[in-house]
PDB file of C-alpha atoms in Angstrom:
ATOM      1  CA  GLY A 298      -0.137   0.215   0.834  1.00 91.00           C
ATOM      2  CA  GLN A 299       0.950   3.367   0.280  1.00 95.00           C
ATOM      3  CA  ARG A 300       2.919   5.499   2.575  1.00 96.00           C
ATOM      4  CA  VAL A 301       1.777   8.676   3.853  1.00 98.00           C
ATOM      5  CA  LEU A 302       3.268  11.718   6.435  1.00 97.00           C
ATOM      6  CA  VAL A 303       0.041  14.475   6.601  1.00 98.00           C
ATOM      7  CA  ASP A 304       2.175  16.289   8.902  1.00 95.00           C
ATOM      8  CA  ARG A 305       2.968  19.597   7.834  1.00 94.00           C
ATOM      9  CA  LEU A 306       6.469  19.864   9.974  1.00 92.00           C
ATOM     10  CA  TRP A 307       9.017  17.008   9.491  1.00 94.00           C
ATOM     11  CA  PRO A 308       8.131  14.595  12.578  1.00 92.00           C
ATOM     12  CA  ARG A 309      11.305  15.193  15.076  1.00 90.00           C
ATOM     13  CA  GLY A 310      14.112  11.888  15.815  1.00 90.00           C
ATOM     14  CA  VAL A 311      12.649  10.173  11.947  1.00 91.00           C
ATOM     15  CA  ALA A 312      15.637  10.651   9.240  1.00 92.00           C
ATOM     16  CA  LYS A 313      13.817  10.974   5.993  1.00 88.00           C
ATOM     17  CA  GLU A 314      16.162   8.121   4.479  1.00 87.00           C
ATOM     18  CA  GLU A 315      14.029   5.461   7.115  1.00 89.00           C
ATOM     19  CA  ALA A 316      11.455   7.192   7.188  1.00 89.00           C
ATOM     20  CA  ARG A 317       9.861   4.290   4.107  1.00 91.00           C
ATOM     21  CA  LEU A 318       6.843   6.916   3.035  1.00 95.00           C
ATOM     22  CA  ASP A 319       5.481   6.979  -0.967  1.00 95.00           C
ATOM     23  CA  ALA A 320       4.947  10.610  -0.413  1.00 96.00           C
ATOM     24  CA  TRP A 321       4.321  13.741   2.006  1.00 97.00           C
ATOM     25  CA  LEU A 322       1.565  15.449   1.149  1.00 97.00           C
ATOM     26  CA  ARG A 323       1.622  18.539   3.268  1.00 97.00           C
ATOM     27  CA  GLU A 324      -1.188  20.126   1.662  1.00 97.00           C
ATOM     28  CA  ALA A 325      -3.122  17.551   3.369  1.00 98.00           C
ATOM     29  CA  ALA A 326      -2.529  18.890   7.086  1.00 97.00           C
ATOM     30  CA  PRO A 327      -4.207  21.206   8.971  1.00 97.00           C
ATOM     31  CA  SER A 328      -3.009  25.172   9.137  1.00 96.00           C
ATOM     32  CA  HIS A 329      -0.884  26.101  11.905  1.00 94.00           C
ATOM     33  CA  VAL A 330      -3.913  28.678  13.228  1.00 94.00           C
ATOM     34  CA  LEU A 331      -6.078  25.580  13.766  1.00 95.00           C
ATOM     35  CA  ARG A 332      -3.025  23.304  14.845  1.00 91.00           C
ATOM     36  CA  GLU A 333      -3.222  25.808  17.846  1.00 90.00           C
ATOM     37  CA  ARG A 334      -6.493  25.683  18.831  1.00 90.00           C
ATOM     38  CA  PHE A 335      -7.544  22.542  18.892  1.00 88.00           C
ATOM     39  CA  HIS A 336      -3.593  21.740  20.357  1.00 82.00           C
ATOM     40  CA  GLY A 337      -4.573  17.995  21.556  1.00 74.00           C
ATOM     41  CA  ARG A 338      -7.807  19.328  23.615  1.00 85.00           C
ATOM     42  CA  ALA A 339      -9.795  16.295  23.598  1.00 87.00           C
ATOM     43  CA  GLU A 340     -12.822  19.297  24.930  1.00 92.00           C
ATOM     44  CA  LYS A 341     -12.290  20.231  21.199  1.00 92.00           C
ATOM     45  CA  TRP A 342     -11.752  16.729  19.136  1.00 94.00           C
ATOM     46  CA  GLU A 343     -15.591  17.125  17.342  1.00 95.00           C
ATOM     47  CA  GLU A 344     -14.791  21.411  16.440  1.00 95.00           C
ATOM     48  CA  PHE A 345     -11.863  20.281  15.239  1.00 96.00           C
ATOM     49  CA  CYS A 346     -12.961  17.836  13.272  1.00 96.00           C
ATOM     50  CA  ARG A 347     -14.921  20.253  11.259  1.00 97.00           C
ATOM     51  CA  HIS A 348     -13.028  22.609  10.501  1.00 97.00           C
ATOM     52  CA  TYR A 349     -10.111  20.365  10.239  1.00 97.00           C
ATOM     53  CA  GLY A 350     -13.310  19.294   6.929  1.00 97.00           C
ATOM     54  CA  GLU A 351     -13.803  22.685   5.822  1.00 97.00           C
ATOM     55  CA  GLU A 352     -10.029  23.286   5.130  1.00 97.00           C
ATOM     56  CA  LEU A 353     -10.296  20.359   3.326  1.00 97.00           C
ATOM     57  CA  ASP A 354     -13.388  21.072   0.839  1.00 96.00           C
ATOM     58  CA  THR A 355     -11.249  23.870   0.054  1.00 96.00           C
ATOM     59  CA  ARG A 356      -8.785  21.725  -1.299  1.00 96.00           C
ATOM     60  CA  PRO A 357     -10.439  19.300  -3.402  1.00 95.00           C
ATOM     61  CA  GLU A 358      -7.171  18.407  -5.572  1.00 95.00           C
ATOM     62  CA  VAL A 359      -4.936  17.479  -2.252  1.00 96.00           C
ATOM     63  CA  VAL A 360      -8.461  14.724  -1.455  1.00 96.00           C
ATOM     64  CA  ALA A 361      -8.236  13.780  -4.912  1.00 95.00           C
ATOM     65  CA  ASP A 362      -4.507  12.370  -4.833  1.00 96.00           C
ATOM     66  CA  LEU A 363      -5.132  10.810  -1.447  1.00 96.00           C
ATOM     67  CA  LEU A 364      -8.921   8.759  -2.329  1.00 96.00           C
ATOM     68  CA  ALA A 365      -6.347   7.670  -5.801  1.00 94.00           C
ATOM     69  CA  ARG A 366      -4.545   6.443  -3.566  1.00 95.00           C
ATOM     70  CA  ALA A 367      -6.572   5.089  -1.386  1.00 95.00           C
ATOM     71  CA  ALA A 368      -8.328   3.419  -4.513  1.00 93.00           C
ATOM     72  CA  ARG A 369      -4.954   1.673  -5.594  1.00 93.00           C
ATOM     73  CA  GLY A 370      -5.037  -0.557  -2.211  1.00 95.00           C
ATOM     74  CA  ARG A 371      -3.961   0.921   1.491  1.00 96.00           C
ATOM     75  CA  LEU A 372      -3.696   4.281   2.651  1.00 97.00           C
ATOM     76  CA  THR A 373      -1.180   4.041   5.486  1.00 97.00           C
ATOM     77  CA  LEU A 374      -1.933   8.059   6.585  1.00 98.00           C
ATOM     78  CA  LEU A 375       1.266   8.894   9.150  1.00 96.00           C
ATOM     79  CA  PHE A 376       1.844  11.850  11.532  1.00 94.00           C
ATOM     80  CA  ALA A 377       3.509  12.598  14.671  1.00 91.00           C
ATOM     81  CA  SER A 378       1.111  13.519  17.656  1.00 90.00           C
ATOM     82  CA  ARG A 379       2.072  11.449  20.705  1.00 88.00           C
ATOM     83  CA  ASP A 380      -2.510  10.588  20.883  1.00 88.00           C
ATOM     84  CA  ALA A 381      -3.097   8.031  18.356  1.00 90.00           C
ATOM     85  CA  GLU A 382      -6.797   8.068  18.333  1.00 92.00           C
ATOM     86  CA  ARG A 383      -6.863  12.350  18.578  1.00 93.00           C
ATOM     87  CA  ASN A 384      -4.824  13.470  15.533  1.00 94.00           C
ATOM     88  CA  ASN A 385      -5.219  14.693  11.845  1.00 95.00           C
ATOM     89  CA  ALA A 386      -4.751  11.259  10.556  1.00 97.00           C
ATOM     90  CA  ALA A 387      -7.897   9.647  12.425  1.00 96.00           C
ATOM     91  CA  ALA A 388      -9.910  13.251  11.666  1.00 97.00           C
ATOM     92  CA  LEU A 389      -8.626  12.941   7.791  1.00 98.00           C
ATOM     93  CA  ALA A 390      -9.329   9.394   7.308  1.00 97.00           C
ATOM     94  CA  THR A 391     -12.813   9.882   8.957  1.00 97.00           C
ATOM     95  CA  TYR A 392     -13.149  12.836   6.425  1.00 97.00           C
ATOM     96  CA  LEU A 393     -11.820  10.427   3.077  1.00 97.00           C
ATOM     97  CA  ARG A 394     -13.939   6.939   4.131  1.00 96.00           C
ATOM     98  CA  ALA A 395     -17.118  10.471   4.260  1.00 96.00           C
ATOM     99  CA  ARG A 396     -15.660  11.255   1.035  1.00 94.00           C
ATOM    100  CA  ALA A 397     -15.423   7.889  -1.070  1.00 93.00           C
ATOM    101  CA  ALA A 398     -19.273   7.019   0.274  1.00 91.00           C
ATOM    102  CA  GLN A 399     -20.689  10.207  -0.970  1.00 88.00           C
ATOM    103  CA  GLY A 400     -18.816   9.262  -4.604  1.00 81.00           C
ATOM    104  CA  VAL A 401     -20.174   5.621  -4.711  1.00 52.00           C
ATOM    105  CA  ALA A 402     -23.354   7.074  -3.368  1.00 46.00           C
ATOM    106  CA  ALA A 403     -24.016   9.034  -6.450  1.00 44.00           C
ATOM    107  CA  ARG A 404     -22.623   6.611  -8.625  1.00 46.00           C
ATOM    108  CA  ARG A 405     -25.573   4.379  -8.313  1.00 40.00           C
ATOM    109  CA  PRO A 406     -28.804   4.897  -9.901  1.00 39.00           C
TER     110      PRO A 406
END
């Protein structure tokens, strides 16, 4: 499958040569402002996901790229957050699943 880093900054302590990733899509990461506003606060998770989805809606080429990669096989979204459940990659995966489901539903008669 494809391994794609979806953070704006390269993760500390990870050598680029050893990262074994297929792409680094900085454009798929949340804006600096949104990231700072959320900054790991669990009580703001739903708000973060909503605003991040709105940002992604303005980046159709990035979304299309990720959906195309997912359509070709397994897509692994890599991230640097310490929180494995509430991070931009988890929010992005949920967003992509919803977009993919909408695309399938739109093609049905």
